[in-house]
C-alpha cells in the first residue's frame, strides 16, 4: 500500500513538472503555453523551413519532435493587447536561429553617362544612410563578397565624415564645398566633388526627444547578432539621452504590445530593465508593431521636440500587412503628422534591406545596419545628434552642366534617390534629411568637351551651339526645408575653375579619400565604369589620403579592401 502511494506521488510530481516545462514566457496579459519538448531531435523553426533527417517541419516558433506529430494547440487567447516576450528565467533557450541566402535587396541599374546637350540637368535627393557600408563590412568579415545589389556607392562614401567648412548658423544650415580634379581611373575625365555640411546643434540647445523603441522580438531575432545586440545598442543610446527626453517601448512577435509606457529618462534604470528583460520567440507581426508605436508617439507628441520611432529588426515581417507599398503609404501619412521613423537593421541570412530602405526613406529617418557593438557606438553614441536631430529636411541637389565645357557626365551612386527635374522646385516631393553636424558627399564623373566620350555621335543629330562661359563646368543648387517648415529655401554656387586642380595628387585630401571609397564600391558592383582601377589602386589612394582618423574607421576601410581581394563570391551553406 505504501509502495502504491509512493508511486502515485512520483507520477503526480512528474506530471506537475511536465506542465511547468512549457511555460518559458512571462506575460502580464493572457498566458501562453508551448507544447512540451522531447529530449531527442529538437528543432526551432521561425517563419522558415528547417530540414532534419530528411524530414521537414514548419512552425512560427515551436519546440518539438519532427518524428512524431505535435500535440493539439491550446485554445486561442482572448483578443487583448499582447504582452512582450520576456527573457526566460530558468532553463536553456532553444538553439539560435540560423538562416542563409534569404537576404533581400532591391536591384537597380548603375547610372550611365548622359550627354549634356540632351540632358544637362541632374536632380537627386541626398542620402545620409550608412547601412550599405556596414553590410559590406559584415560580408567581408565572413570572407564573402557582398551581392552587388547590396552596394550603394553613396552610402559607402557617406559613412565617413569629411572636413568641410561649417555653416555659421542654423538659419542657413548648410555650407557647400566643391572640388574638381582628374579621375584616378579614366584618363582625360574629371571628378566633381560636391560636399555639404550641416549645422551642429549644441547639446544644451537641442530639442526634447520623444522616442519610441519598436523592438522585433520574433523567433528570427533569437541570435547573438540580433536581439542581444539590439539590447546593447539601445542601452548605449539611452545613455546619450537626458532627463528632458522620454522613451516608450513596443515589442512585436506574433502580436504586438506595449512593454513600457512613455517614461522620462530620469528613470533610466526602469527603462533599461525592460530592454534587458526581452526575449525572442514567435512569428513577426511587424506592421501591427509599427502602428502601435506610432500611436504611442502621437499620444506623447511634443510640437517643439523631435518625435521619432526607432525600429530595431531584421525586417523579416511575415504576419499581417507585409506589402511594402502598404507600409510605405502608412509611414508617409504619419510623417505628415510630425512623427518620423528610423530603422536599425540586424542580422544576416533573412535580412530584408529592401523593406528597411522603404520604411526609412519614406519615414524621414536614417537606415543603419548594426553588425557590431562598435557600429552601434558609432551610430548611437558618437553620431547620436545627427541620428536623432535633423537640421534640415527634404534636401535636394540639382546640377546643371554647361555644354560649352562638359560633353557628358555621370552621377556616381544615388540610383535609388533619383528625382525628376521638376521635383526640385516642388515642395510636395519628399527627399532626404540632414542631421546635426552631418556631412554629405556626391561625386560626378565628367567628360570635358573634346575628351574621350562614352557615347558616340548620332548620324542625324544636329549639333547645337554651346552656351555659357567655358570656365564654368556647371551650377549647383540645393533646396531644403527647416525641420518645422513646409516651405523650401535655396542656396546655389557655380562649379568653376577656382575649384579645379591639375593633378589628382593636388586634390583636397578628403576628396581623394572619397574617390577611393567610391572606386571600391564601383569594383564591388562589377566595375562597369571603373576603368583601369584595381583594388591595389584603391589601397594606394586610401593610404595616401587617410588623414586624421580618430576612431580608426579609415584604417578599417583599408583592411576591408584587402579582404575583398581574396573573398569568396558566395557564402558556404552550412549543414
Coordinates of C-alpha atoms in Angstrom, one line a residue:
X1 CA 0.0 0.0 0.0
X2 CA 2.8 2.4 0.9
X3 CA 4.5 1.4 -2.3
X4 CA 1.3 2.4 -4.3
X5 CA 1.1 5.7 -2.5
X6 CA 4.8 6.4 -3.3
X7 CA 4.3 5.5 -7.0
X8 CA 1.2 7.8 -7.2
X9 CA 3.2 10.7 -5.6
X10 CA 6.0 10.2 -8.1
X11 CA 3.6 10.2 -11.0
X12 CA 1.8 13.3 -9.9
X13 CA 5.2 15.1 -9.4
X14 CA 6.3 14.2 -12.8
X15 CA 3.0 15.5 -14.3
X16 CA 3.4 18.7 -12.4
X17 CA 7.0 19.3 -13.7
X18 CA 6.0 18.5 -17.2
X19 CA 3.2 21.0 -17.1
X20 CA 5.7 23.7 -16.0
X21 CA 8.3 22.9 -18.6
X22 CA 6.4 24.6 -21.4
X23 CA 6.0 27.9 -19.6
X24 CA 9.1 29.8 -20.7
X25 CA 7.4 33.1 -21.3
X26 CA 6.3 35.6 -18.7
X27 CA 3.3 37.7 -19.6
X28 CA 1.2 40.4 -18.0
X29 CA -1.9 39.6 -20.1
X30 CA -3.2 36.2 -21.3
X31 CA -0.8 33.3 -20.5
X32 CA 0.8 31.4 -23.4
X33 CA 1.8 27.8 -23.4
X34 CA 4.0 25.8 -25.8
X35 CA 3.9 22.1 -26.4
X36 CA 6.4 20.2 -24.3
X37 CA 9.7 19.3 -25.9
X38 CA 11.1 15.8 -26.1
X39 CA 14.8 15.5 -25.4
X40 CA 15.6 14.0 -28.7
X41 CA 15.6 15.7 -32.2
X42 CA 14.6 19.2 -31.1
X43 CA 14.4 21.9 -33.9
X44 CA 13.4 25.5 -33.9
X45 CA 11.7 27.0 -36.9
X46 CA 10.8 30.7 -37.2
X47 CA 8.9 31.7 -40.2
X48 CA 11.1 29.4 -42.4
X49 CA 11.8 25.7 -43.0
X50 CA 14.3 23.5 -41.2
X51 CA 15.2 20.1 -42.6
X52 CA 16.5 17.3 -40.3
X53 CA 17.0 13.7 -41.2
X54 CA 15.1 14.1 -44.5
X55 CA 12.0 15.4 -42.6
X56 CA 10.6 18.9 -42.8
X57 CA 8.8 20.9 -40.2
X58 CA 7.2 24.3 -40.4
X59 CA 6.2 26.5 -37.5
X60 CA 6.2 30.0 -36.2
X61 CA 8.1 29.2 -33.1
X62 CA 7.8 25.6 -31.9
X63 CA 10.0 23.3 -29.9
X64 CA 9.1 19.7 -30.7
X65 CA 9.9 16.4 -32.2
X66 CA 9.9 16.1 -36.0
X67 CA 9.5 12.4 -36.0
X68 CA 6.1 12.4 -34.2
X69 CA 3.0 14.6 -34.6
X70 CA 2.7 17.6 -32.4
X71 CA 0.0 17.7 -29.7
X72 CA -3.1 19.8 -30.4
X73 CA -2.6 23.5 -29.9
X74 CA -4.0 25.2 -26.8
X75 CA -7.2 27.3 -27.2
X76 CA -6.7 30.8 -28.6
X77 CA -6.1 33.6 -26.1
X78 CA -8.7 36.4 -25.8
X79 CA -8.2 39.3 -28.2
X80 CA -6.3 41.6 -25.8
X81 CA -3.1 43.6 -26.3
X82 CA -0.2 41.1 -26.2
X83 CA 2.5 41.4 -23.6
X84 CA 6.1 41.5 -24.7
X85 CA 8.2 38.3 -24.9
X86 CA 10.3 38.4 -21.8
X87 CA 13.6 36.7 -21.1
X88 CA 13.3 33.2 -19.8
X89 CA 14.4 32.9 -16.2
X90 CA 15.2 29.2 -15.9
X91 CA 16.5 26.6 -18.3
X92 CA 18.1 26.9 -21.7
X93 CA 16.8 28.7 -24.7
X94 CA 16.4 26.6 -27.9
X95 CA 19.2 26.7 -30.5
X96 CA 20.0 30.1 -32.1
X97 CA 18.1 31.0 -35.2
X98 CA 20.2 30.5 -38.4
X99 CA 19.3 31.1 -42.0
X100 CA 21.3 31.6 -45.2
X101 CA 20.5 33.2 -48.5
X102 CA 17.2 34.9 -47.8
X103 CA 18.5 38.4 -47.6
X104 CA 16.5 40.8 -49.7
X105 CA 17.9 43.8 -51.6
X106 CA 16.3 46.0 -54.3
X107 CA 18.3 45.7 -57.5
X108 CA 19.0 48.8 -59.6
X109 CA 20.9 49.7 -62.7
X110 CA 24.0 51.9 -62.3
X111 CA 23.8 55.5 -63.5
X112 CA 25.1 55.7 -67.1
X113 CA 26.8 58.6 -68.8
X114 CA 24.4 61.3 -70.1
X115 CA 25.0 63.7 -72.9
X116 CA 24.9 67.3 -71.7
X117 CA 23.4 68.6 -74.9
X118 CA 20.4 66.2 -74.4
X119 CA 20.1 66.1 -70.6
X120 CA 22.0 68.9 -69.0
X121 CA 20.3 68.7 -65.6
X122 CA 20.8 66.1 -62.8
X123 CA 18.5 66.0 -59.8
X124 CA 18.5 63.8 -56.8
X125 CA 17.7 63.5 -53.1
X126 CA 20.6 63.5 -50.6
X127 CA 21.2 60.2 -48.7
X128 CA 22.9 60.1 -45.3
X129 CA 22.2 56.4 -44.7
X130 CA 25.2 54.1 -44.0
X131 CA 23.5 50.6 -43.9
X132 CA 25.2 49.5 -47.1
X133 CA 28.8 50.1 -45.8
X134 CA 28.1 48.1 -42.6
X135 CA 26.6 45.3 -44.7
X136 CA 29.7 45.2 -46.9
X137 CA 31.9 45.1 -43.9
X138 CA 29.8 42.2 -42.3
X139 CA 30.1 40.3 -45.5
X140 CA 33.8 40.7 -46.0
X141 CA 34.4 39.9 -42.3
X142 CA 32.9 36.5 -43.2
X143 CA 35.3 36.3 -46.3
X144 CA 32.4 36.7 -48.7
X145 CA 31.9 39.5 -51.3
X146 CA 28.6 41.3 -50.9
X147 CA 26.0 40.9 -53.5
X148 CA 26.2 43.8 -56.0
X149 CA 22.6 45.0 -55.2
X150 CA 23.7 45.5 -51.5
X151 CA 26.4 48.0 -52.6
X152 CA 25.1 51.6 -52.7
X153 CA 28.1 53.7 -53.5
X154 CA 26.9 56.9 -51.8
X155 CA 26.3 55.1 -48.6
X156 CA 29.9 53.8 -48.6
X157 CA 31.2 57.3 -49.3
X158 CA 28.9 59.0 -46.7
X159 CA 29.9 56.5 -44.0
X160 CA 32.9 58.8 -43.4
X161 CA 32.9 62.4 -42.2
X162 CA 34.8 65.0 -44.2
X163 CA 36.5 68.2 -43.2
X164 CA 34.1 70.6 -44.9
X165 CA 33.6 74.3 -43.9
X166 CA 30.9 74.5 -41.2
X167 CA 27.9 76.8 -41.7
X168 CA 27.7 79.8 -39.4
X169 CA 24.1 79.5 -38.1
X170 CA 21.0 77.3 -38.1
X171 CA 19.2 79.8 -40.2
X172 CA 21.2 78.7 -43.2
X173 CA 22.2 75.2 -42.0
X174 CA 24.5 74.3 -44.9
X175 CA 27.8 75.1 -46.3
X176 CA 28.8 73.9 -49.8
X177 CA 32.2 72.6 -50.8
X178 CA 33.2 72.0 -54.4
X179 CA 36.4 70.4 -55.8
X180 CA 37.3 69.4 -59.4
X181 CA 40.2 67.1 -60.1
X182 CA 41.4 64.4 -62.6
X183 CA 39.7 61.0 -62.4
X184 CA 42.1 58.4 -61.0
X185 CA 40.6 55.6 -63.2
X186 CA 39.8 57.2 -66.5
X187 CA 42.4 59.4 -68.2
X188 CA 41.1 62.6 -69.6
X189 CA 38.0 62.7 -67.4
X190 CA 37.4 64.6 -64.2
X191 CA 35.6 64.1 -60.9
X192 CA 33.4 66.8 -59.4
X193 CA 33.1 66.6 -55.7
X194 CA 30.1 68.4 -54.1
X195 CA 30.1 68.3 -50.3
X196 CA 27.7 69.8 -47.8
X197 CA 27.9 70.0 -44.0
X198 CA 25.0 70.6 -41.7
X199 CA 25.0 73.0 -38.8
X200 CA 25.9 71.3 -35.5
X201 CA 23.3 71.7 -32.8
X202 CA 24.8 72.0 -29.3
X203 CA 23.5 69.5 -26.7
X204 CA 22.3 72.2 -24.4
X205 CA 20.1 73.8 -27.1
X206 CA 18.8 70.7 -28.9
X207 CA 15.1 69.9 -28.8
X208 CA 13.5 67.4 -26.4
X209 CA 13.2 63.9 -27.8
X210 CA 10.0 61.8 -27.6
X211 CA 11.2 58.3 -28.7
X212 CA 9.5 55.0 -29.1
X213 CA 11.8 52.0 -29.3
X214 CA 10.0 49.4 -31.5
X215 CA 11.8 46.1 -31.0
X216 CA 11.4 42.9 -33.0
X217 CA 11.2 40.0 -30.5
X218 CA 10.1 37.3 -33.0
X219 CA 11.8 33.9 -33.2
X220 CA 14.2 35.0 -36.0
X221 CA 15.8 37.6 -33.6
X222 CA 17.0 34.7 -31.4
X223 CA 20.6 35.0 -32.4
X224 CA 23.7 36.7 -30.9
X225 CA 23.9 39.3 -33.7
X226 CA 20.2 40.2 -33.3
X227 CA 18.2 40.7 -30.1
X228 CA 21.2 40.7 -27.7
X229 CA 23.0 43.3 -30.0
X230 CA 19.7 45.3 -30.1
X231 CA 19.6 45.4 -26.3
X232 CA 23.2 46.5 -26.1
X233 CA 22.7 49.2 -28.8
X234 CA 19.6 50.7 -27.2
X235 CA 21.3 50.8 -23.8
X236 CA 24.1 52.9 -25.5
X237 CA 21.6 55.2 -26.9
X238 CA 19.8 55.5 -23.6
X239 CA 23.0 56.8 -22.0
X240 CA 23.1 59.6 -24.6
X241 CA 19.7 61.0 -23.7
X242 CA 19.0 63.4 -20.9
X243 CA 16.2 64.0 -18.4
X244 CA 14.1 66.1 -20.7
X245 CA 13.6 63.1 -23.1
X246 CA 11.1 60.3 -22.8
X247 CA 11.3 56.7 -24.0
X248 CA 8.5 54.2 -24.7
X249 CA 8.9 50.6 -25.8
X250 CA 6.7 48.5 -28.1
X251 CA 7.6 44.9 -28.9
X252 CA 6.2 42.6 -31.6
X253 CA 6.3 38.9 -32.4
X254 CA 3.1 37.0 -33.3
X255 CA 1.3 40.0 -31.8
X256 CA 2.4 43.5 -30.7
X257 CA 2.2 45.0 -27.3
X258 CA 3.5 47.9 -25.1
X259 CA 6.3 46.9 -22.9
X260 CA 6.8 50.4 -21.4
X261 CA 4.6 53.4 -21.5
X262 CA 6.3 56.8 -22.1
X263 CA 8.9 57.2 -19.3
X264 CA 11.2 60.1 -18.5
X265 CA 14.8 59.2 -19.0
X266 CA 15.5 60.3 -15.4
X267 CA 14.1 56.8 -14.7
X268 CA 16.8 55.3 -16.8
X269 CA 17.1 52.1 -14.8
X270 CA 13.4 51.3 -15.2
X271 CA 13.8 51.7 -19.0
X272 CA 17.0 49.6 -19.0
X273 CA 15.3 46.8 -17.0
X274 CA 12.6 46.4 -19.7
X275 CA 15.2 46.4 -22.5
X276 CA 17.3 43.8 -20.8
X277 CA 14.4 41.6 -19.9
X278 CA 13.3 40.9 -23.5
X279 CA 13.5 37.5 -25.2
X280 CA 12.7 36.3 -28.7
X281 CA 10.1 33.9 -29.9
X282 CA 7.2 33.7 -32.4
X283 CA 6.3 35.0 -35.8
X284 CA 6.6 38.6 -37.0
X285 CA 3.7 41.0 -36.9
X286 CA 5.8 44.0 -37.8
X287 CA 3.1 46.1 -39.3
X288 CA 1.0 45.9 -36.1
X289 CA 4.0 46.9 -34.1
X290 CA 4.7 49.9 -36.3
X291 CA 1.0 51.0 -35.9
X292 CA 1.1 50.8 -32.1
X293 CA 4.5 52.6 -31.9
X294 CA 3.2 55.5 -33.9
X295 CA 0.1 55.7 -31.8
X296 CA 2.3 55.8 -28.7
X297 CA 4.5 58.5 -30.2
X298 CA 1.4 60.6 -31.1
X299 CA 0.0 60.2 -27.6
X300 CA 3.1 61.8 -26.2
X301 CA 3.7 64.3 -29.1
X302 CA 5.8 67.3 -28.5
X303 CA 5.2 70.1 -31.1
X304 CA 8.6 71.7 -30.3
X305 CA 10.5 68.5 -29.9
X306 CA 11.7 65.5 -32.0
X307 CA 9.1 62.7 -32.2
X308 CA 10.6 59.6 -33.6
X309 CA 10.0 55.8 -33.7
X310 CA 13.2 53.7 -33.8
X311 CA 12.6 50.3 -35.3
X312 CA 15.2 47.6 -34.5
X313 CA 14.6 44.4 -36.6
X314 CA 15.9 42.0 -39.2
X315 CA 12.9 43.1 -41.4
X316 CA 11.5 39.6 -41.8
X317 CA 7.8 40.5 -41.5
X318 CA 5.5 37.5 -42.0
X319 CA 2.3 38.2 -40.2
X320 CA -0.3 40.9 -41.0
X321 CA 0.5 43.6 -43.5
X322 CA 3.7 42.7 -45.3
X323 CA 3.3 44.5 -48.6
X324 CA 6.0 47.3 -48.9
X325 CA 3.5 49.6 -50.7
X326 CA 1.0 49.5 -47.9
X327 CA 3.7 50.0 -45.3
X328 CA 5.2 52.9 -47.3
X329 CA 1.8 54.6 -47.5
X330 CA 1.3 54.3 -43.8
X331 CA 4.7 55.8 -42.8
X332 CA 4.2 58.6 -45.4
X333 CA 0.9 59.6 -43.8
X334 CA 2.4 59.5 -40.3
X335 CA 5.4 61.6 -41.5
X336 CA 3.0 64.3 -42.4
X337 CA 1.8 64.4 -38.8
X338 CA 5.3 65.1 -37.5
X339 CA 6.3 61.6 -36.3
X340 CA 9.4 60.2 -38.1
X341 CA 10.8 56.7 -38.4
X342 CA 14.4 55.5 -38.3
X343 CA 15.4 51.9 -38.8
X344 CA 18.3 49.9 -37.2
X345 CA 18.9 46.6 -39.1
X346 CA 20.4 43.5 -37.5
X347 CA 21.5 40.0 -38.6
X348 CA 22.2 38.1 -41.7
X349 CA 20.5 35.3 -43.6
X350 CA 17.0 36.7 -43.6
X351 CA 17.8 40.4 -43.6
X352 CA 15.2 42.5 -45.5
X353 CA 17.1 45.5 -46.6
X354 CA 14.5 46.3 -49.3
X355 CA 11.9 46.9 -46.6
X356 CA 14.3 48.8 -44.4
X357 CA 15.1 51.3 -47.1
X358 CA 11.4 51.7 -48.0
X359 CA 10.5 52.5 -44.4
X360 CA 13.4 54.8 -43.6
X361 CA 13.3 56.8 -46.9
X362 CA 9.5 57.5 -46.5
X363 CA 9.6 57.9 -42.8
X364 CA 12.1 60.8 -42.8
X365 CA 14.7 58.8 -40.9
X366 CA 18.0 57.0 -41.3
X367 CA 18.6 53.4 -42.2
X368 CA 21.6 52.0 -40.4
X369 CA 22.8 48.4 -40.2
X370 CA 24.3 47.3 -36.9
X371 CA 26.7 44.4 -37.3
X372 CA 28.9 45.0 -34.2
X373 CA 28.8 46.8 -30.9
X374 CA 31.4 49.2 -32.4
X375 CA 28.9 50.2 -35.1
X376 CA 26.2 50.7 -32.5
X377 CA 28.6 53.0 -30.7
X378 CA 29.3 55.0 -33.9
X379 CA 25.7 55.4 -34.9
X380 CA 24.0 55.9 -31.5
X381 CA 26.8 57.4 -29.4
X382 CA 29.3 59.3 -31.5
X383 CA 26.7 60.3 -34.0
X384 CA 23.7 60.4 -31.7
X385 CA 22.9 64.1 -32.5
X386 CA 22.9 63.6 -36.3
X387 CA 21.0 60.3 -36.0
X388 CA 18.2 61.8 -33.8
X389 CA 18.1 65.6 -34.6
X390 CA 17.6 66.8 -38.1
X391 CA 18.7 70.4 -39.0
X392 CA 17.0 70.2 -42.4
X393 CA 14.6 68.0 -44.3
X394 CA 13.6 67.4 -47.9
X395 CA 17.1 68.2 -49.1
X396 CA 17.5 68.1 -52.9
X397 CA 20.5 68.7 -55.1
X398 CA 20.3 69.8 -58.8
X399 CA 23.3 70.3 -61.0
X400 CA 23.1 71.9 -64.4
X401 CA 26.1 71.2 -66.6
X402 CA 27.5 73.6 -69.1
X403 CA 27.6 72.2 -72.7
X404 CA 30.4 74.6 -73.6
X405 CA 32.7 72.9 -71.1
X406 CA 31.2 69.4 -70.4
X407 CA 30.3 66.8 -73.0
X408 CA 29.0 64.0 -70.7
X409 CA 28.5 63.4 -67.0
X410 CA 27.6 60.5 -64.7
X411 CA 26.4 60.7 -61.1
X412 CA 28.3 58.1 -59.1
X413 CA 25.7 56.3 -56.9
X414 CA 22.4 57.7 -55.7
X415 CA 20.5 55.5 -58.1
X416 CA 17.7 54.9 -55.5
X417 CA 17.5 58.6 -54.8
X418 CA 16.9 60.0 -58.4
X419 CA 14.3 62.7 -58.8
X420 CA 12.6 64.2 -61.8
X421 CA 13.8 67.6 -62.9
X422 CA 10.6 69.3 -61.9
X423 CA 10.7 67.6 -58.4
X424 CA 13.4 70.0 -57.4
X425 CA 11.1 73.0 -57.2
X426 CA 8.0 71.1 -55.9
X427 CA 7.8 71.3 -52.2
X428 CA 5.3 68.4 -52.1
X429 CA 8.1 66.0 -53.2
X430 CA 9.8 64.2 -50.3
X431 CA 13.6 64.0 -50.1
X432 CA 16.3 63.1 -47.5
X433 CA 17.1 64.7 -44.2
X434 CA 20.4 66.0 -42.8
X435 CA 21.2 65.6 -39.2
X436 CA 23.1 67.9 -36.8
X437 CA 26.7 68.2 -38.0
X438 CA 26.4 65.6 -40.8
X439 CA 28.4 65.8 -44.0
X440 CA 27.0 64.6 -47.3
X441 CA 29.2 64.0 -50.4
X442 CA 28.2 63.5 -54.1
X443 CA 30.6 62.7 -56.9
X444 CA 30.2 63.2 -60.6
X445 CA 32.5 61.9 -63.3
X446 CA 32.5 64.3 -66.3
X447 CA 33.9 64.2 -69.8
X448 CA 35.3 67.6 -70.8
X449 CA 34.4 68.9 -74.3
X450 CA 37.0 67.2 -76.7
X451 CA 37.6 64.4 -74.2
X452 CA 37.0 60.6 -74.7
X453 CA 33.3 60.2 -74.6
X454 CA 31.2 57.2 -73.6
X455 CA 28.5 57.9 -76.3
X456 CA 29.3 58.4 -80.0
X457 CA 27.7 61.0 -82.3
X458 CA 24.4 60.2 -83.9
X459 CA 24.2 60.3 -87.7
X460 CA 21.1 62.5 -87.9
X461 CA 21.6 64.6 -84.8
X462 CA 22.1 68.3 -85.4
X463 CA 24.9 69.9 -83.3
X464 CA 23.7 72.7 -81.1
X465 CA 25.7 75.8 -80.3
X466 CA 27.3 75.8 -76.9
X467 CA 26.1 78.3 -74.4
X468 CA 27.5 79.7 -71.2
X469 CA 31.1 80.7 -70.2
X470 CA 33.6 77.9 -70.8
X471 CA 35.3 78.5 -67.4
X472 CA 32.1 77.2 -65.6
X473 CA 31.6 73.4 -65.6
X474 CA 28.1 73.8 -64.2
X475 CA 25.9 75.2 -61.5
X476 CA 24.8 73.6 -58.2
X477 CA 21.5 74.4 -56.5
X478 CA 20.5 72.9 -53.1
X479 CA 16.9 73.2 -51.9
X480 CA 15.9 72.4 -48.3
X481 CA 13.3 73.0 -45.6
X482 CA 14.0 73.8 -41.9
X483 CA 12.7 71.0 -39.7
X484 CA 9.4 72.7 -38.7
X485 CA 8.8 74.4 -42.1
X486 CA 6.8 73.4 -45.2
X487 CA 8.4 76.0 -47.4
X488 CA 11.8 75.3 -49.0
X489 CA 14.8 77.6 -49.3
X490 CA 17.5 77.7 -52.0
X491 CA 21.3 78.1 -51.9
X492 CA 23.5 77.8 -55.0
X493 CA 27.1 78.0 -56.2
X494 CA 28.9 77.7 -59.6
X495 CA 31.4 74.9 -60.4
X496 CA 34.2 77.0 -62.0
X497 CA 37.9 76.9 -62.4
X498 CA 38.5 78.3 -59.0
X499 CA 37.9 74.8 -57.6
X500 CA 39.9 72.9 -60.1
X501 CA 43.4 71.3 -59.7
X502 CA 45.5 69.8 -62.5
X503 CA 46.6 66.6 -60.8
X504 CA 44.9 64.0 -58.7
X505 CA 47.6 64.3 -56.0
X506 CA 46.9 68.0 -55.7
X507 CA 43.2 67.5 -54.9
X508 CA 42.0 68.0 -51.3
X509 CA 42.9 65.0 -49.2
X510 CA 39.2 64.3 -48.2
X511 CA 38.3 64.4 -51.9
X512 CA 40.9 61.8 -52.8
X513 CA 39.8 59.5 -50.0
X514 CA 36.1 59.9 -51.1
X515 CA 37.2 58.9 -54.6
X516 CA 39.0 55.8 -53.2
X517 CA 35.8 54.7 -51.4
X518 CA 33.7 55.4 -54.5
X519 CA 36.1 53.4 -56.6
X520 CA 36.0 50.5 -54.2
X521 CA 32.2 50.5 -54.3
X522 CA 32.2 50.5 -58.1
X523 CA 34.6 47.5 -58.2
X524 CA 32.3 45.6 -55.8
X525 CA 29.3 46.4 -58.1
X526 CA 31.1 44.9 -61.1
X527 CA 33.4 47.6 -62.3
X528 CA 31.4 48.7 -65.3
X529 CA 32.6 52.3 -65.1
X530 CA 35.8 51.9 -63.0
X531 CA 38.2 51.8 -66.0
X532 CA 41.7 50.7 -65.1
X533 CA 41.1 50.9 -61.3
X534 CA 42.1 47.8 -59.2
X535 CA 41.9 47.0 -55.5
X536 CA 45.6 47.8 -55.3
X537 CA 45.0 51.3 -56.7
X538 CA 42.3 51.8 -54.1
X539 CA 44.7 50.8 -51.4
X540 CA 47.3 53.2 -52.7
X541 CA 44.9 56.1 -52.9
X542 CA 43.3 55.4 -49.5
X543 CA 46.6 55.0 -47.7
X544 CA 47.9 58.3 -49.1
X545 CA 44.8 60.2 -48.2
X546 CA 43.8 58.7 -44.9
X547 CA 44.5 61.8 -42.9
X548 CA 43.1 62.3 -39.4
X549 CA 41.4 59.0 -38.2
X550 CA 40.4 59.4 -34.6
X551 CA 38.3 56.3 -34.4
X552 CA 40.1 54.2 -36.9
X553 CA 37.3 54.0 -39.5
X554 CA 39.6 54.8 -42.4
X555 CA 42.1 52.2 -41.3
X556 CA 39.3 49.7 -41.1
X557 CA 38.3 50.6 -44.7
X558 CA 41.9 49.8 -45.9
X559 CA 41.6 46.4 -44.3
X560 CA 38.2 45.8 -46.0
X561 CA 39.8 46.5 -49.4
X562 CA 42.5 43.9 -48.6
X563 CA 39.9 41.4 -47.6
X564 CA 37.9 41.9 -50.8
X565 CA 40.9 40.8 -52.9
X566 CA 40.7 37.2 -51.6
X567 CA 37.0 37.0 -50.6
X568 CA 34.7 34.3 -51.9
X569 CA 31.8 35.2 -54.3
X570 CA 29.2 33.2 -52.3
X571 CA 28.8 32.0 -48.8
X572 CA 29.1 28.3 -48.0
X573 CA 25.8 26.6 -46.9
X574 CA 26.4 25.0 -43.5
X575 CA 24.6 21.7 -43.0

